PDB file of C-alpha atoms in Angstrom:
ATOM      1  CA  UNK A 615     -30.673  39.876 -28.024  1.00 59.00           C
ATOM      2  CA  UNK A 616     -32.435  43.204 -28.348  1.00 65.00           C
ATOM      3  CA  UNK A 617     -31.340  46.032 -26.050  1.00 68.00           C
ATOM      4  CA  UNK A 618     -33.814  48.711 -24.968  1.00 73.00           C
ATOM      5  CA  UNK A 619     -33.548  52.185 -26.481  1.00 79.00           C
ATOM      6  CA  UNK A 620     -33.027  53.895 -23.122  1.00 80.00           C
ATOM      7  CA  UNK A 621     -30.143  51.547 -22.305  1.00 77.00           C
ATOM      8  CA  UNK A 622     -28.599  52.081 -25.727  1.00 78.00           C
ATOM      9  CA  UNK A 623     -28.735  55.876 -25.375  1.00 84.00           C
ATOM     10  CA  UNK A 624     -27.172  55.692 -21.911  1.00 87.00           C
ATOM     11  CA  UNK A 625     -24.359  53.374 -23.034  1.00 83.00           C
ATOM     12  CA  UNK A 626     -23.713  55.318 -26.244  1.00 87.00           C
ATOM     13  CA  UNK A 627     -23.295  58.549 -24.279  1.00 92.00           C
ATOM     14  CA  UNK A 628     -21.139  57.042 -21.518  1.00 94.00           C
ATOM     15  CA  UNK A 629     -17.574  58.390 -21.686  1.00 96.00           C
ATOM     16  CA  UNK A 630     -14.928  55.727 -22.222  1.00 96.00           C
ATOM     17  CA  UNK A 631     -12.947  57.613 -19.546  1.00 96.00           C
ATOM     18  CA  UNK A 632     -15.587  56.589 -16.991  1.00 96.00           C
ATOM     19  CA  UNK A 633     -15.282  52.886 -17.753  1.00 96.00           C
ATOM     20  CA  UNK A 634     -11.531  52.580 -18.317  1.00 97.00           C
ATOM     21  CA  UNK A 635     -10.553  53.062 -14.635  1.00 97.00           C
ATOM     22  CA  UNK A 636     -13.094  50.383 -13.682  1.00 97.00           C
ATOM     23  CA  UNK A 637     -11.445  47.991 -16.132  1.00 97.00           C
ATOM     24  CA  UNK A 638      -8.036  48.841 -14.634  1.00 97.00           C
ATOM     25  CA  UNK A 639      -9.259  48.183 -11.085  1.00 98.00           C
ATOM     26  CA  UNK A 640     -10.864  44.912 -12.116  1.00 96.00           C
ATOM     27  CA  UNK A 641      -7.788  43.473 -13.813  1.00 97.00           C
ATOM     28  CA  UNK A 642      -5.308  44.751 -11.215  1.00 97.00           C
ATOM     29  CA  UNK A 643      -7.432  43.336  -8.385  1.00 97.00           C
ATOM     30  CA  UNK A 644      -7.048  39.951 -10.082  1.00 95.00           C
ATOM     31  CA  UNK A 645      -3.266  40.281 -10.487  1.00 96.00           C
ATOM     32  CA  UNK A 646      -3.152  41.428 -14.110  1.00 97.00           C
ATOM     33  CA  UNK A 647      -1.564  44.635 -15.379  1.00 97.00           C
ATOM     34  CA  UNK A 648      -2.711  47.808 -17.075  1.00 96.00           C
ATOM     35  CA  UNK A 649      -0.295  46.951 -19.892  1.00 97.00           C
ATOM     36  CA  UNK A 650      -2.161  43.684 -20.474  1.00 97.00           C
ATOM     37  CA  UNK A 651      -5.472  45.543 -20.432  1.00 98.00           C
ATOM     38  CA  UNK A 652      -4.140  48.018 -22.974  1.00 97.00           C
ATOM     39  CA  UNK A 653      -2.934  45.163 -25.161  1.00 97.00           C
ATOM     40  CA  UNK A 654      -6.454  43.712 -25.146  1.00 97.00           C
ATOM     41  CA  UNK A 655      -7.959  47.107 -26.017  1.00 98.00           C
ATOM     42  CA  UNK A 656      -5.398  47.582 -28.798  1.00 97.00           C
ATOM     43  CA  UNK A 657      -6.139  44.146 -30.221  1.00 98.00           C
ATOM     44  CA  UNK A 658      -9.877  44.808 -30.330  1.00 98.00           C
ATOM     45  CA  UNK A 659      -9.902  48.449 -31.449  1.00 98.00           C
ATOM     46  CA  UNK A 660      -6.630  49.006 -33.288  1.00 97.00           C
ATOM     47  CA  UNK A 661      -5.867  51.986 -31.007  1.00 97.00           C
ATOM     48  CA  UNK A 662      -2.365  52.253 -29.578  1.00 96.00           C
ATOM     49  CA  UNK A 663      -1.788  53.431 -26.000  1.00 95.00           C
ATOM     50  CA  UNK A 664      -1.511  57.101 -27.051  1.00 96.00           C
ATOM     51  CA  UNK A 665      -4.812  56.940 -28.952  1.00 97.00           C
ATOM     52  CA  UNK A 666      -6.552  55.326 -25.982  1.00 96.00           C
ATOM     53  CA  UNK A 667      -5.153  58.069 -23.728  1.00 96.00           C
ATOM     54  CA  UNK A 668      -6.418  60.747 -26.137  1.00 97.00           C
ATOM     55  CA  UNK A 669      -9.919  59.248 -26.028  1.00 97.00           C
ATOM     56  CA  UNK A 670      -9.787  59.197 -22.236  1.00 96.00           C
ATOM     57  CA  UNK A 671      -8.635  62.832 -21.984  1.00 97.00           C
ATOM     58  CA  UNK A 672     -11.169  63.961 -24.601  1.00 97.00           C
ATOM     59  CA  UNK A 673     -14.038  62.248 -22.792  1.00 96.00           C
ATOM     60  CA  UNK A 674     -14.985  60.356 -25.946  1.00 97.00           C
ATOM     61  CA  UNK A 675     -18.331  58.585 -25.698  1.00 96.00           C
ATOM     62  CA  UNK A 676     -18.487  54.829 -26.115  1.00 93.00           C
ATOM     63  CA  UNK A 677     -20.339  55.361 -29.398  1.00 95.00           C
ATOM     64  CA  UNK A 678     -17.624  57.631 -30.815  1.00 96.00           C
ATOM     65  CA  UNK A 679     -14.850  55.474 -29.359  1.00 97.00           C
ATOM     66  CA  UNK A 680     -16.065  52.417 -31.236  1.00 96.00           C
ATOM     67  CA  UNK A 681     -16.967  54.434 -34.360  1.00 96.00           C
ATOM     68  CA  UNK A 682     -13.306  55.478 -34.599  1.00 97.00           C
ATOM     69  CA  UNK A 683     -12.026  51.959 -33.905  1.00 97.00           C
ATOM     70  CA  UNK A 684     -10.854  49.522 -36.535  1.00 96.00           C
ATOM     71  CA  UNK A 685     -12.296  46.363 -35.034  1.00 96.00           C
ATOM     72  CA  UNK A 686     -10.058  43.318 -35.225  1.00 96.00           C
ATOM     73  CA  UNK A 687     -11.208  40.939 -37.952  1.00 96.00           C
ATOM     74  CA  UNK A 688     -11.224  38.121 -35.370  1.00 95.00           C
ATOM     75  CA  UNK A 689     -13.603  39.968 -33.031  1.00 95.00           C
ATOM     76  CA  UNK A 690     -16.551  37.754 -34.087  1.00 94.00           C
ATOM     77  CA  UNK A 691     -14.633  34.852 -32.514  1.00 95.00           C
ATOM     78  CA  UNK A 692     -15.411  36.411 -29.123  1.00 96.00           C
ATOM     79  CA  UNK A 693     -18.269  34.353 -27.761  1.00 95.00           C
ATOM     80  CA  UNK A 694     -19.769  33.574 -24.417  1.00 94.00           C
ATOM     81  CA  UNK A 695     -21.728  35.274 -21.687  1.00 94.00           C
ATOM     82  CA  UNK A 696     -20.894  38.531 -19.945  1.00 90.00           C
ATOM     83  CA  UNK A 697     -23.270  40.139 -17.445  1.00 85.00           C
ATOM     84  CA  UNK A 698     -25.841  37.491 -18.320  1.00 89.00           C
ATOM     85  CA  UNK A 699     -25.807  38.402 -22.015  1.00 88.00           C
ATOM     86  CA  UNK A 700     -24.557  36.104 -24.776  1.00 93.00           C
ATOM     87  CA  UNK A 701     -22.135  38.339 -26.701  1.00 94.00           C
ATOM     88  CA  UNK A 702     -22.733  36.795 -30.104  1.00 93.00           C
ATOM     89  CA  UNK A 703     -26.503  37.397 -29.834  1.00 92.00           C
ATOM     90  CA  UNK A 704     -26.344  41.162 -29.209  1.00 91.00           C
ATOM     91  CA  UNK A 705     -28.126  42.817 -32.148  1.00 90.00           C
ATOM     92  CA  UNK A 706     -26.961  46.412 -31.811  1.00 91.00           C
ATOM     93  CA  UNK A 707     -23.483  46.776 -33.393  1.00 92.00           C
ATOM     94  CA  UNK A 708     -22.134  49.331 -30.888  1.00 92.00           C
ATOM     95  CA  UNK A 709     -23.489  47.409 -27.920  1.00 92.00           C
ATOM     96  CA  UNK A 710     -21.946  44.236 -29.303  1.00 95.00           C
ATOM     97  CA  UNK A 711     -18.545  45.956 -29.460  1.00 96.00           C
ATOM     98  CA  UNK A 712     -19.004  47.120 -25.873  1.00 95.00           C
ATOM     99  CA  UNK A 713     -19.815  43.536 -24.865  1.00 94.00           C
ATOM    100  CA  UNK A 714     -16.795  42.253 -26.816  1.00 97.00           C
ATOM    101  CA  UNK A 715     -14.569  44.510 -24.738  1.00 97.00           C
ATOM    102  CA  UNK A 716     -16.345  43.522 -21.518  1.00 96.00           C
ATOM    103  CA  UNK A 717     -15.845  39.855 -22.364  1.00 97.00           C
ATOM    104  CA  UNK A 718     -12.139  40.322 -23.101  1.00 97.00           C
ATOM    105  CA  UNK A 719     -11.641  42.205 -19.824  1.00 97.00           C
ATOM    106  CA  UNK A 720     -13.488  39.432 -17.948  1.00 96.00           C
ATOM    107  CA  UNK A 721     -11.262  36.802 -19.538  1.00 96.00           C
ATOM    108  CA  UNK A 722      -8.158  38.801 -18.589  1.00 97.00           C
ATOM    109  CA  UNK A 723      -9.365  39.213 -15.008  1.00 96.00           C
ATOM    110  CA  UNK A 724     -10.118  35.495 -14.751  1.00 95.00           C
ATOM    111  CA  UNK A 725      -6.518  34.629 -15.587  1.00 96.00           C
ATOM    112  CA  UNK A 726      -6.952  33.396 -19.139  1.00 95.00           C
ATOM    113  CA  UNK A 727      -3.739  33.381 -21.178  1.00 95.00           C
ATOM    114  CA  UNK A 728      -3.291  36.508 -23.271  1.00 94.00           C
ATOM    115  CA  UNK A 729      -2.712  34.459 -26.438  1.00 93.00           C
ATOM    116  CA  UNK A 730      -6.148  32.856 -26.001  1.00 95.00           C
ATOM    117  CA  UNK A 731      -7.840  36.160 -25.154  1.00 95.00           C
ATOM    118  CA  UNK A 732      -6.453  37.671 -28.348  1.00 94.00           C
ATOM    119  CA  UNK A 733      -7.778  34.747 -30.376  1.00 88.00           C
ATOM    120  CA  UNK A 734      -4.345  34.106 -31.870  1.00 72.00           C
TER     121      UNK A 734
END
C-alpha cells in the first residue's frame, strides 16, 4: 500500500513522546501494563526502557526513533490489519515499522498472550 507524501511527512515528524502516552492509555484501559508495553517496544526496536525514556525526553521523531532502532529479525512475521491497513503491504519502510508497532500494541490491548505477540 502506498502512503501519501503529506501523511508520510506528518508521521515522520511526529514525536514518539506524543504517541507513547496514547499507547500506555490504550493498553492500561484494557487491563495490560506499561511494563508489557515496554517489553513489546523492546522486542521490536531493541531499545531498553532507559533508551525509550531518552527518546521520549528528547522528543525524538518517529523517523529518527526507528532509524536508531535495531528491528527484530522476526518483525516481518507481524501481519494483519491495523487501522484498515494491511501491515505487510505498507511500502514505505518507516511507515511499515510504525504499523508494526501499532499492530503489536493492538494485539497487547486485545489480550493476546505476550509470547504470541513477540512471535516466539
